[in-house]
Coordinates of C-alpha atoms in Angstrom, one line a residue:
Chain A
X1041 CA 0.0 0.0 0.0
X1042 CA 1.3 3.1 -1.2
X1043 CA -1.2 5.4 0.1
X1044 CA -3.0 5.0 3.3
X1045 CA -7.1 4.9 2.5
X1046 CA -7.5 7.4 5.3
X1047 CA -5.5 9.9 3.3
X1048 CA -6.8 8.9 0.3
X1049 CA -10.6 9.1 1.2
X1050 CA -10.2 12.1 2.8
X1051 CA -10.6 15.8 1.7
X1052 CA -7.1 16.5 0.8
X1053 CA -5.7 19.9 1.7
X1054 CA -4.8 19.9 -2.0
X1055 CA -8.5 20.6 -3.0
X1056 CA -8.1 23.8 -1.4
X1057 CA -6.1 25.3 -3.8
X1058 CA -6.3 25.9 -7.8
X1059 CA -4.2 26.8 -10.9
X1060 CA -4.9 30.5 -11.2
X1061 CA -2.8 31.3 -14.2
X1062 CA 0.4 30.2 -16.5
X1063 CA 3.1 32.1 -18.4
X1064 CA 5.4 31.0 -21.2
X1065 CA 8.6 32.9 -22.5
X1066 CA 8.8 32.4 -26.5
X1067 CA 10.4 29.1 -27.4
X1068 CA 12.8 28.7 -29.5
X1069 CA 16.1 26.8 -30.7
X1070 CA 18.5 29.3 -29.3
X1071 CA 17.0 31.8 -27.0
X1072 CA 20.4 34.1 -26.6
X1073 CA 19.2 34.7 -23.1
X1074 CA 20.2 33.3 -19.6
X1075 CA 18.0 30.5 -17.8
X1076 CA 17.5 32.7 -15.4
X1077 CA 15.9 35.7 -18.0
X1078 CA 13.9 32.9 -19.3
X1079 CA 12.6 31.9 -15.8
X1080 CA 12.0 35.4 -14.7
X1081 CA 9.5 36.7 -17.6
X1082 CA 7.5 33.0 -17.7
X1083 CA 7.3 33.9 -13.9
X1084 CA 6.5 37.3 -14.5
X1085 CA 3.5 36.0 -17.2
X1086 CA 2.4 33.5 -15.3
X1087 CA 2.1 36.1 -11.7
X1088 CA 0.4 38.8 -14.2
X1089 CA -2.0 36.2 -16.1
X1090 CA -3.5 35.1 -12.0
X1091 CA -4.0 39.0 -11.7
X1092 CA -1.2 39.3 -9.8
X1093 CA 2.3 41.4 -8.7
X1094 CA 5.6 39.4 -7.7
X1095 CA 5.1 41.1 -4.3
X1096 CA 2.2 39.3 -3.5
X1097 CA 4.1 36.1 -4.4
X1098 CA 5.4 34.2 -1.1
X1099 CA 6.5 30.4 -2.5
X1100 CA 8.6 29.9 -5.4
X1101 CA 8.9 26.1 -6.8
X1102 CA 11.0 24.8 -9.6
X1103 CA 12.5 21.7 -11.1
X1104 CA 16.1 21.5 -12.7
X1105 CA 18.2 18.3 -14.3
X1106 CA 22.1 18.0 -13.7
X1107 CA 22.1 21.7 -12.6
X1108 CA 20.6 23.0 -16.3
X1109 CA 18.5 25.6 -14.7
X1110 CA 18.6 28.7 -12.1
X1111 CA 17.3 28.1 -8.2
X1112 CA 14.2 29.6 -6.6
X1113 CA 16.0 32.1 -4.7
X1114 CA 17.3 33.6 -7.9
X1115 CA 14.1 34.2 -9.8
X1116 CA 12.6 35.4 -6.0
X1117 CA 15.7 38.2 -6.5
X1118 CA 15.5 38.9 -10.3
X1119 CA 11.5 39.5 -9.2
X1120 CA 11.8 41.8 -6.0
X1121 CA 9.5 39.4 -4.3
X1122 CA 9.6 40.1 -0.5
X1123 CA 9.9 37.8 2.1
X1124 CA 9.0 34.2 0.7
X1125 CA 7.1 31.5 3.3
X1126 CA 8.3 28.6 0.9
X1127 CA 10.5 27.5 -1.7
X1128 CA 12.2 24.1 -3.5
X1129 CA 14.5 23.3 -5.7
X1130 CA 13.8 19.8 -6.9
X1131 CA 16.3 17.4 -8.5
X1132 CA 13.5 15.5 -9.8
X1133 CA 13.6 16.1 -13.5
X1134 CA 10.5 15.2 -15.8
X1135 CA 8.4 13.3 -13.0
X1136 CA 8.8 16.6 -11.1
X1137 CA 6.1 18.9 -12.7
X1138 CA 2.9 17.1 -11.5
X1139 CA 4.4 17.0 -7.9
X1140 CA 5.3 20.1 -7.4
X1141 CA 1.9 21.9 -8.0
X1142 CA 0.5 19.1 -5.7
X1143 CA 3.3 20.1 -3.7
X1144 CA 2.7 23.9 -3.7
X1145 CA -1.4 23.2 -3.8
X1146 CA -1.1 21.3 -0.5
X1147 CA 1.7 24.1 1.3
X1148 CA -1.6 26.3 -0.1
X1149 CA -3.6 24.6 1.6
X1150 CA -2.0 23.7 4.4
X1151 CA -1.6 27.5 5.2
X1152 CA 1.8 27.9 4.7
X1153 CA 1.8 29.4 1.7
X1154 CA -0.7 31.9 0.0
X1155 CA 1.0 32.3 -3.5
X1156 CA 3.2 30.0 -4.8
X1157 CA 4.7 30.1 -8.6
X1158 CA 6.1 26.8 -9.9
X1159 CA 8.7 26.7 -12.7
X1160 CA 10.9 25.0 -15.2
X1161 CA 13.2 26.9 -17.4
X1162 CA 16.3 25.9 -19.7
X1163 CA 18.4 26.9 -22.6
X1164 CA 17.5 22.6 -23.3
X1165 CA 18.5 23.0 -26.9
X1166 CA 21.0 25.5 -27.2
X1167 CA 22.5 24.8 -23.7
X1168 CA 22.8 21.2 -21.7
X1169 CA 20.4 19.0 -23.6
X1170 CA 18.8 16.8 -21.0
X1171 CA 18.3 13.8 -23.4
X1172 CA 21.9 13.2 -23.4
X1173 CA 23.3 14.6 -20.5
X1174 CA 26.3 12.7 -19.1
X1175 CA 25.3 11.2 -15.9
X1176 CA 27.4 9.5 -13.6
X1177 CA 27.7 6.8 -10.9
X1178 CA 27.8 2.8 -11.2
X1179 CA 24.5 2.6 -12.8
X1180 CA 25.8 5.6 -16.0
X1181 CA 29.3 3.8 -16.3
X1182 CA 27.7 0.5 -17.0
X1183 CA 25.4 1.6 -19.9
X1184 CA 28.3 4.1 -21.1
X1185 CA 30.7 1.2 -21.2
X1186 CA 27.7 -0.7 -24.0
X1187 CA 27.5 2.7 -25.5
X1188 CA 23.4 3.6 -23.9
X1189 CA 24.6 7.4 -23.6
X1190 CA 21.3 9.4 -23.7
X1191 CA 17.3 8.7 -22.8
X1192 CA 16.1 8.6 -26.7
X1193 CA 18.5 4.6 -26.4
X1194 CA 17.3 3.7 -22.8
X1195 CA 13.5 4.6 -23.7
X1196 CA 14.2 2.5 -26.8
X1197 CA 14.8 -0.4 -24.6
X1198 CA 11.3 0.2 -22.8
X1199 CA 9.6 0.7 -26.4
X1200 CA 10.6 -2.6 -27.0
X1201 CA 9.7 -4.5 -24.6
X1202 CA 6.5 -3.3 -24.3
X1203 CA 6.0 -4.1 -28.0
X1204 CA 7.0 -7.8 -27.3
X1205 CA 4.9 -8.0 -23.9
X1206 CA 2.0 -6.0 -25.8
X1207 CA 1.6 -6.9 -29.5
X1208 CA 2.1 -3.2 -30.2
X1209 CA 3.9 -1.7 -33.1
X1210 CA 5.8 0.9 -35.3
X1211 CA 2.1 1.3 -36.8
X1212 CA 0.7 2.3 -33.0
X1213 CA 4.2 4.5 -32.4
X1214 CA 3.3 6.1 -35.2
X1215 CA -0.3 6.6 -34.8
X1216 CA 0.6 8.9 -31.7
X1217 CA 2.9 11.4 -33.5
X1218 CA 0.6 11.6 -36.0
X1219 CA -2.3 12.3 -34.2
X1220 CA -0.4 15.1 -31.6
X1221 CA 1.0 16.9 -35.0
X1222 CA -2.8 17.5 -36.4
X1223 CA -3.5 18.9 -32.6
X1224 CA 0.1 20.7 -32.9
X1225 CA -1.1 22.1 -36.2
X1226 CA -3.7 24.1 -34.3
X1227 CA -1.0 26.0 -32.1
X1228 CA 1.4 28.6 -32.7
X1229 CA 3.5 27.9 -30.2
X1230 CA 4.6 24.3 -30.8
X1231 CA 7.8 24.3 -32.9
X1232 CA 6.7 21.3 -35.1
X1233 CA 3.9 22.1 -37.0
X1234 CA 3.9 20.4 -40.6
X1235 CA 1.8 17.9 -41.6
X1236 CA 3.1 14.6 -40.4
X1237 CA 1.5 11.6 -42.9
X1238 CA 2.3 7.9 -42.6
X1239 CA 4.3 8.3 -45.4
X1240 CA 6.5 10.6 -43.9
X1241 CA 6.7 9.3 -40.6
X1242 CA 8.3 6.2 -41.5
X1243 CA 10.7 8.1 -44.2
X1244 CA 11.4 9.9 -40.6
X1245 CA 15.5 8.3 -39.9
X1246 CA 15.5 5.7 -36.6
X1247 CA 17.1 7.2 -33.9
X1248 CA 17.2 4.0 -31.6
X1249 CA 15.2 1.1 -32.7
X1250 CA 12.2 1.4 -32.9
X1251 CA 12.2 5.1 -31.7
X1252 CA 12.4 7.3 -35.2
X1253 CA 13.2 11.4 -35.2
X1254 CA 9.3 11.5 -35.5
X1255 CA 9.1 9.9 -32.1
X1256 CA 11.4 12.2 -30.6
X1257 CA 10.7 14.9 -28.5
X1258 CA 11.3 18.7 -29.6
X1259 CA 14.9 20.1 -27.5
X1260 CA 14.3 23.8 -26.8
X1261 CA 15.0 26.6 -24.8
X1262 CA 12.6 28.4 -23.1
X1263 CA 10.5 28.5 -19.9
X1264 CA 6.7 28.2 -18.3
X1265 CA 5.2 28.7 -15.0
X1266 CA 2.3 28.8 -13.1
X1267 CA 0.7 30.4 -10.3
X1268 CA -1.2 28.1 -7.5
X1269 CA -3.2 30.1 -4.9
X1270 CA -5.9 29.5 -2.2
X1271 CA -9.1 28.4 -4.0
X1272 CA -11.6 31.1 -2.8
X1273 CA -9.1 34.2 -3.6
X1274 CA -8.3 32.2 -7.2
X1275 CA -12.3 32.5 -7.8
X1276 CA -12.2 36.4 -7.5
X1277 CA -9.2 35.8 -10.2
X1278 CA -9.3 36.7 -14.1
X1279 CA -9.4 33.2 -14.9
X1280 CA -11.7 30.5 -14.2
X1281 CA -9.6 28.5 -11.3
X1282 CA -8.5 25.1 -12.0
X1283 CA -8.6 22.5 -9.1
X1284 CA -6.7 20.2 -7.8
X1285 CA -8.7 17.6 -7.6
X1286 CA -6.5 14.8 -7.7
X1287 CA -2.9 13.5 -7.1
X1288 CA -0.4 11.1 -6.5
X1289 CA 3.5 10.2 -7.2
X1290 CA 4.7 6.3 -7.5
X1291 CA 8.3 5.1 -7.4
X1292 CA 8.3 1.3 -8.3
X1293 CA 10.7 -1.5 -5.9
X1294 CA 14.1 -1.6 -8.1
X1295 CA 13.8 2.0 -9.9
X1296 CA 16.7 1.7 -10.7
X1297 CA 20.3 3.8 -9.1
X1298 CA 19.3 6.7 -11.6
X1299 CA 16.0 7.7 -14.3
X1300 CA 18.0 5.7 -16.9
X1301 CA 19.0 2.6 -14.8
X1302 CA 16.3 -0.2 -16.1
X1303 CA 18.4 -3.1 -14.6
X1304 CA 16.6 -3.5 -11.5
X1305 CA 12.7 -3.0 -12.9
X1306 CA 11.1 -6.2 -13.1
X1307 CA 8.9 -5.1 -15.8
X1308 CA 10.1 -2.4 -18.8
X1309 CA 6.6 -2.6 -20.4
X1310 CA 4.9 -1.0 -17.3
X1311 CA 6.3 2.3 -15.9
X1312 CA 4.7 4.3 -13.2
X1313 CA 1.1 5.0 -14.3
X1314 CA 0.6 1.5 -13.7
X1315 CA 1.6 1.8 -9.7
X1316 CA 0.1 5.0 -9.2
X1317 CA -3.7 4.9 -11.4
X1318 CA -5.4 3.8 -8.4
X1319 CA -4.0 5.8 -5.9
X1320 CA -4.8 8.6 -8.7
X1321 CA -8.3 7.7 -9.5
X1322 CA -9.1 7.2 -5.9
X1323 CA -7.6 10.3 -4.4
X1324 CA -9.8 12.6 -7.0
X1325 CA -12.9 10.0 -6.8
X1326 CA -12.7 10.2 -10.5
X1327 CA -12.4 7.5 -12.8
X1328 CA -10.8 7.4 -17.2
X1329 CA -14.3 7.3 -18.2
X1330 CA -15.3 11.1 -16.8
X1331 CA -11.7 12.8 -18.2
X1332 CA -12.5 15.3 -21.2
X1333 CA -8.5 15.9 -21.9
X1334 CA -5.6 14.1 -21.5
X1335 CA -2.5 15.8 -20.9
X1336 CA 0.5 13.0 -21.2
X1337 CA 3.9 13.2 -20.8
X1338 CA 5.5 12.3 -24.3
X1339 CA 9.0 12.5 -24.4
X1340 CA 8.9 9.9 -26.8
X1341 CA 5.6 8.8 -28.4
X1342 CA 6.0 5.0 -26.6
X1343 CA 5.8 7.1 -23.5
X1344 CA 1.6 7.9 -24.4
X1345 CA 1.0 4.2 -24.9
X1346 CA 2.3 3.5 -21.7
X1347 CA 0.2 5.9 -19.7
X1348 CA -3.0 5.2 -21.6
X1349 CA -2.9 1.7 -20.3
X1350 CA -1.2 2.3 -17.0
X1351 CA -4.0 5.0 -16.4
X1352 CA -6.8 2.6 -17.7
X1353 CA -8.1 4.2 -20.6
X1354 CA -7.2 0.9 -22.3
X1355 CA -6.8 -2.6 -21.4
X1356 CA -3.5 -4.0 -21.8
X1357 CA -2.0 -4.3 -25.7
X1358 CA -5.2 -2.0 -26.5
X1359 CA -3.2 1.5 -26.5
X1360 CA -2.4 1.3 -29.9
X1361 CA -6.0 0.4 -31.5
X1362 CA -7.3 3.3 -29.2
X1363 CA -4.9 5.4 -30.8
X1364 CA -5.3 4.5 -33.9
X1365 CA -9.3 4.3 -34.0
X1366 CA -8.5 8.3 -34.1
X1367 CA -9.6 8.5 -30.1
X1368 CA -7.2 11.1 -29.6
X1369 CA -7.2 13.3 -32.6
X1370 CA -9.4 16.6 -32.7
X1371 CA -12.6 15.8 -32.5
X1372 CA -12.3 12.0 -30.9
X1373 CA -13.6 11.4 -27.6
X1374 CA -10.3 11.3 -25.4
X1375 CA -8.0 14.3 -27.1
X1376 CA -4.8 13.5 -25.8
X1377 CA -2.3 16.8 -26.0
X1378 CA -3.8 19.2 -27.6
X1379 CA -0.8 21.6 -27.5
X1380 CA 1.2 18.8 -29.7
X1381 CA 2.5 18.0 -26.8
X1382 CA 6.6 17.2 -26.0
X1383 CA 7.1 15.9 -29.2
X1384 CA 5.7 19.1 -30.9
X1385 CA 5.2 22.4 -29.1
X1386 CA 8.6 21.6 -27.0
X1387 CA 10.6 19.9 -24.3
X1388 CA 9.6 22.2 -21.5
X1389 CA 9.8 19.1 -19.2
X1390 CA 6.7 18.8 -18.8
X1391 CA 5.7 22.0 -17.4
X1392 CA 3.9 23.0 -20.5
X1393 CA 2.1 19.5 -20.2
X1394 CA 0.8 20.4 -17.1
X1395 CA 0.0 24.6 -18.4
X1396 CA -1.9 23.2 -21.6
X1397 CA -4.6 21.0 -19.2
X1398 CA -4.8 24.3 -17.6
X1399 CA -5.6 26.1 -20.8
X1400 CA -8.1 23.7 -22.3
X1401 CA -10.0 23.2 -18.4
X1402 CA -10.3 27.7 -18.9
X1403 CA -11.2 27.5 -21.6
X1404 CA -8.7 29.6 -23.5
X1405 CA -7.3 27.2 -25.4
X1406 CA -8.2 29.0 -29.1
X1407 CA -8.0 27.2 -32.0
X1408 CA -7.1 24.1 -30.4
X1409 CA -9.7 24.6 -27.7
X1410 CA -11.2 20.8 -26.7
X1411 CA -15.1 21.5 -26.3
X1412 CA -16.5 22.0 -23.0
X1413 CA -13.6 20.5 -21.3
X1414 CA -14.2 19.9 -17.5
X1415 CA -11.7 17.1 -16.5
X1416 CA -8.4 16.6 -17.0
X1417 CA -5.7 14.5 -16.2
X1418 CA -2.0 15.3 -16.3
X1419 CA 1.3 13.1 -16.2
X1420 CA 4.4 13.9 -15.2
X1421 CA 7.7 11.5 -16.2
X1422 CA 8.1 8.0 -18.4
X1423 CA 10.0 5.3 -16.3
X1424 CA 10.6 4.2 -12.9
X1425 CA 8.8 7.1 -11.3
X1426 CA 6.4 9.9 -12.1
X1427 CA 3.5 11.7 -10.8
X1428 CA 0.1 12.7 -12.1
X1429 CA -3.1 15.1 -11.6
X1430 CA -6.5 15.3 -11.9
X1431 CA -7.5 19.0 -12.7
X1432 CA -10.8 20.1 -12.7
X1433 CA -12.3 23.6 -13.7
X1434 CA -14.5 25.1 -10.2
Chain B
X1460 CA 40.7 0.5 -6.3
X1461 CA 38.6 3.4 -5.8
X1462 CA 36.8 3.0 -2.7
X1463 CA 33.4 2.2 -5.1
X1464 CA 30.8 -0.7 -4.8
X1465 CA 31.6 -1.5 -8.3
X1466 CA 35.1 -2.3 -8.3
X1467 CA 34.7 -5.6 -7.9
X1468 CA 32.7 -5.8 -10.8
X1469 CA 35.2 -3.9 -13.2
X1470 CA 38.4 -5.8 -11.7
X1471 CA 36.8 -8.6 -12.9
X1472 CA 36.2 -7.6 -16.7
X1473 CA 40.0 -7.0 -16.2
X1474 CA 40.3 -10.9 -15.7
X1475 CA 37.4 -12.3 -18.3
X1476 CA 35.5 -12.7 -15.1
X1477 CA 31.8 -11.5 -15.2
X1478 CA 31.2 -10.8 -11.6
X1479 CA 28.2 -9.6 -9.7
X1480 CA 27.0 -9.6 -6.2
X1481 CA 24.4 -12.5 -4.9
X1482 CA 22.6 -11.5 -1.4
X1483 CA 23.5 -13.7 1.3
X1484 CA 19.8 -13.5 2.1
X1485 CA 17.9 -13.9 -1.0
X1486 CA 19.8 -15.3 -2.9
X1487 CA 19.1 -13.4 -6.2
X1488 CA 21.9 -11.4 -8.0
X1489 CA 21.8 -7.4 -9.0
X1490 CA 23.6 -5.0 -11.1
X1491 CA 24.5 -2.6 -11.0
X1492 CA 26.7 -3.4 -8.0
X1493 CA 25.1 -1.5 -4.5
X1494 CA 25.4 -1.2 -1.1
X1495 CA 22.7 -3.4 -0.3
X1496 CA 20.0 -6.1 -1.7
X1497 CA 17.6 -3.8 -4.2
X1498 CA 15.0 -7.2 -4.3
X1499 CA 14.9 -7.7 -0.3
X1500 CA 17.1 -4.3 0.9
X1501 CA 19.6 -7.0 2.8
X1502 CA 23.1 -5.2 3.2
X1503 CA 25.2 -8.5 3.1
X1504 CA 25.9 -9.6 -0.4
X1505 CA 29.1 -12.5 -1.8
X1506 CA 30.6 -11.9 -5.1
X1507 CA 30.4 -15.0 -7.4
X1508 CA 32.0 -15.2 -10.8
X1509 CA 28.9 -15.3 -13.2
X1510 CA 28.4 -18.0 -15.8
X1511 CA 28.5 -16.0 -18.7
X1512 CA 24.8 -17.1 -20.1
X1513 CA 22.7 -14.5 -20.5
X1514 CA 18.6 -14.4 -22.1
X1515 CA 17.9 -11.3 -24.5
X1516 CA 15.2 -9.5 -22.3
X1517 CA 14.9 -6.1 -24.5
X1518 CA 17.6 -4.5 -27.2
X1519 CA 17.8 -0.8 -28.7
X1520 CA 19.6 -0.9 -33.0
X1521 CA 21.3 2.6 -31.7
X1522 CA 21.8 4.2 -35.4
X1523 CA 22.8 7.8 -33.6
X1524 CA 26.1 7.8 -31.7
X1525 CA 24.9 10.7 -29.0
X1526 CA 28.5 10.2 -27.7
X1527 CA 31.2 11.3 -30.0
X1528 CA 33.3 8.5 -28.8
X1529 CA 30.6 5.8 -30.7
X1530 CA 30.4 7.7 -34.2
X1531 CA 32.3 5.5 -35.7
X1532 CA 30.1 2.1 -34.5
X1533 CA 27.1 3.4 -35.7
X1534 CA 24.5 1.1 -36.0
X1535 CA 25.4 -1.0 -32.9
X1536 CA 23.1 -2.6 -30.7
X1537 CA 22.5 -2.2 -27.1
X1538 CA 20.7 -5.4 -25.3
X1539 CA 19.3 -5.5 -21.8
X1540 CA 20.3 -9.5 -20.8
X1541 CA 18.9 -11.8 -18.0
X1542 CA 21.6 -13.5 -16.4
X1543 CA 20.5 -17.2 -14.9
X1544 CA 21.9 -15.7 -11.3
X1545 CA 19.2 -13.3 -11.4
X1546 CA 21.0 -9.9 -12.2
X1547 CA 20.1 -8.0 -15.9
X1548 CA 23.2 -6.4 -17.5
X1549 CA 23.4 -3.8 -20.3
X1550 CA 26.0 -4.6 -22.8
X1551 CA 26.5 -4.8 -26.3
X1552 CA 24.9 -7.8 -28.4
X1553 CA 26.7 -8.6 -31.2
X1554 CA 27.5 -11.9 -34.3
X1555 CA 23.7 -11.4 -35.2
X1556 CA 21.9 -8.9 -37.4
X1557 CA 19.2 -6.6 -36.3
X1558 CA 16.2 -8.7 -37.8
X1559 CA 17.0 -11.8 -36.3
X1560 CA 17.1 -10.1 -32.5
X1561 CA 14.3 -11.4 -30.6
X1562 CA 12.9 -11.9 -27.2
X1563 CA 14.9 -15.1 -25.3
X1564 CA 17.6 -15.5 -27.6
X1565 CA 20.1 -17.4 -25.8
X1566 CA 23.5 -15.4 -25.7
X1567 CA 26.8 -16.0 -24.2
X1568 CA 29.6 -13.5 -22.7
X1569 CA 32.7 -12.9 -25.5
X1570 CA 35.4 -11.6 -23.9
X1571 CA 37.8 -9.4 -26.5
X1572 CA 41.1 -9.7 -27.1
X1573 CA 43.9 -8.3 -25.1
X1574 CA 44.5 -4.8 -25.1
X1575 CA 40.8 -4.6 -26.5
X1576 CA 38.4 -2.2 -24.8
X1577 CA 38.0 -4.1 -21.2
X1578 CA 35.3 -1.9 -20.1
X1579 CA 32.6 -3.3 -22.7
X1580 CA 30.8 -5.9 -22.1
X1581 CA 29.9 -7.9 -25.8
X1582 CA 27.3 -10.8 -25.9
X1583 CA 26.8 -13.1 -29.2
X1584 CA 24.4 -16.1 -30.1
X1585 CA 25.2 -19.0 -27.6
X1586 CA 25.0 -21.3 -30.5
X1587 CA 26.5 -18.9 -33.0
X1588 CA 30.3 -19.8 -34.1
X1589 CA 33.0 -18.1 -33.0
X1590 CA 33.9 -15.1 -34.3

């Protein structure tokens, strides 16, 4: 047991808090700007979208991998914010986005915080690339030594395992990126935005077996935030507030000495969203059936079959046919990503995973805007460990 | 020696020796090498000499070398192996082309020749010839 049923039952001091606005900088392949420039105007957006100043501010949050990013005190500084109540620096890298606005929702509601902005921010193209990052330690020399230097090879490893253990195929990785370009096609933001066919997909060069460049996420710099506040002063906000209404964080026996050790998970064709779905659905008293958009961490397009069975919106070996049964496209009845996702509008960690379920639950989504969209849920990593929300708009 | 939990494990490459470290409790073999059991968190483990077997248990046909120092292997493959002591390894699979990779195929350790790259671990078709 993971998660004690007395917690999860009860009314978490999460609920108490919502998503009251989100920020981007521009994203781009080579910003010519510090990390910490980039952090400061996302945090600057995202503080002005919740109808906010950075003196009302008291938390800061943020996320970094292998030191590619700026601290909280710095963004605090570069802000003028005055005397802060709360702030983290986590070394959790792509699982970390989902937890930390459970994090900062439940110091919300807790009453330790009132204001709290949560960040990621990088210069991931033009600077230190996270997908091959040298890492070090017994676990990094091993797979160095067999020439597994960067997460595109180790997720390869998952990919295909999960295709043996599944039945699924090139045909199901590919239905993914093709069905998150035609959303990614709807949004100015994301960097990829021509028409990916089947045809060109598999012209698209392997990068590791079975991964292709098409299954690849997009590297870039830039940065996104967002605000978390008390739930009745986000409702006098300029925004509908977005609730927490859901959350947990899973780390699996044998996750391995680091993100890309696999040597010590029983089972590469189930990550985390198998170990943490029913703490997820129970904590939010929610179930697949009642989400409107689906907001999935996609690093790599294998990455979306594995949560859509780990969460339950399929059985097992059935990602692939929900995929491809055009489910997740615009217009099907589980749009998955809407902003392109990873793969498309950019490697922002996950962050910008987390500020498009935000978008779509407002209501301010545009062009890409899924249809009265009420309930969403969020993930946050692709291996060992990860974390996920349920968002709901109050 | 540099004070690590792994240097048994690369002393032994040094000697054609793949080693790795069985819990005195359990019984099962881990890699990488730790401070402690990972399957039942005992701290006391013995290092045994493995038998160089290993099962194909997932593979990667790496055709981008993301290192500098690979560029010139490109296409190689990576294989996750199952070692009959219980520990998984990462090391390179080689003496067998991408298409005929599959799940289970029995492999055995091939140590190189002297002065050869120590550090890398190579596995080929246990009923392949040698190479």
């Amino acid at each position: 047991m993971r998660w004690s049923e007395e917690v999860m039952v009860g009314e978490q001091p999460y609920r108490r808090a919502a998503i009251a606005g989100v920020g981007f900088t521009e994203l781009s392949k080579a910003s010519g700007r510090s990390v910490l420039a980039l952090a400061a105007e996302a945090c600057r957006a995202a503080i002005a979208d919740a109808g906010l100043h950075p003196s009302d501010i008291d938390g800061v949050v943020t996320y970094q991998y292998l030191g590619d990013s700026v601290p909280a005190q710095a963004v605090a500084v570069a802000l003028g914010m005055g005397d802060l109540a709360h702030t983290l620096d986590s070394g959790l890298a792509g699982q970390a986005p989902c937890y930390l606005v459970a994090h900062a929702a439940t110091m919300i509601g807790t009453g330790i915080a009132r204001n709290i902005v949560v960040y990621r921010a990088l210069n991931g193209r033009s600077g230190q690339r996270v997908g091959s990052a040298r890492t070090t330690g017994e676990a990094a020399d091993l797979r160095y030594a067999a020439g597994l230097t960067a997460y595109p090879q180790t997720i390869a490893t998952w990919a295909r395992r999960f295709m043996i253990d599944t039945g699924a195929t090139e045909d199901d990785l590919a239905a993914v990126a093709i069905a998150q370009r035609e959303w990614a096609m709807r949004n100015e933001r994301a960097l990829r935005r021509t028409p990916l066919t089947s045809d060109s997909y598999f012209e698209s060069p392997y990068v590791a077996e079975p991964l292709r460049a098409a299954d690849c996420t997009t590297e870039v710099d830039g940065a996104c935030a967002v605000v978390v506040r008390a739930l009745d002063a986000a409702a006098d906000g300029p925004h509908p507030p977005v609730g927490i209404q859901g959350a947990a964080y899973a780390l699996g026996r044998g996750g391995g000495l680091d993100m890309a050790d696999v040597l010590t998970w029983p089972d590469l064709s189930r990550n985390y969203t198998s170990l943490l779905a029913d703490p997820l659905w129970k904590s939010a008293g929610l179930h697949p059936a009642d989400v409107d958009v689906a907001a999935l961490y996609d690093c790599f397009s294998s990455v979306v079959l594995f949560a859509l069975e780990g969460l339950g919106f399929a059985e097992r070996g059935g990602a692939g046919a929900l995929v491809r049964s055009g489910a997740t496209r615009p217009g099907g009845s589980l749009p998955v990503n809407p902003n392109g996702g990873l793969l498309n509008e950019g490697y922002l960690h996950g962050m910008n995973t987390v500020a498009e379920a935000v978008v779509q639950l407002q209501g301010r989504a545009g062009a890409r805007q899924v249809e009265d969209a009420e309930v969403a849920v969020v993930t946050s990593g692709a291996l060992q460990d990860g974390s996920a929300l349920v968002l709901v708009r109050r | 020696m540099t004070g690590r939990t792994d240097d048994f494990y690369w002393d032994g490459l040094r000697r054609d020796e793949l080693r790795v470290r069985v819990c005195d409790a359990c019984g099962r073999a881990a890699c990488p090498p730790m401070p402690g059991c990972p399957h039942c968190g005992n701290e006391a483990g013995t290092i045994v000499v493995a038998s160089g077997e290993a099962s194909l248990y997932s593979w990667t046909v790496c055709h981008i070398a993301f290192d500098p120092a690979f560029a010139d292997e490109v296409p190689y493959v990576v294989g996750v192996v199952d070692l009959p002591e219980g520990a998984r390894l990462i090391a390179r699979v080689e003496g067998v082309r991408p298409d005929e990779l599959r799940d289970a195929l029995p492999l055995r350790v091939q140590w190189p020749a002297r002065g050869a790259d120590r550090e890398r671990i190579v596995f080929v078709p246990a009923d392949g010839a040698d190479r």
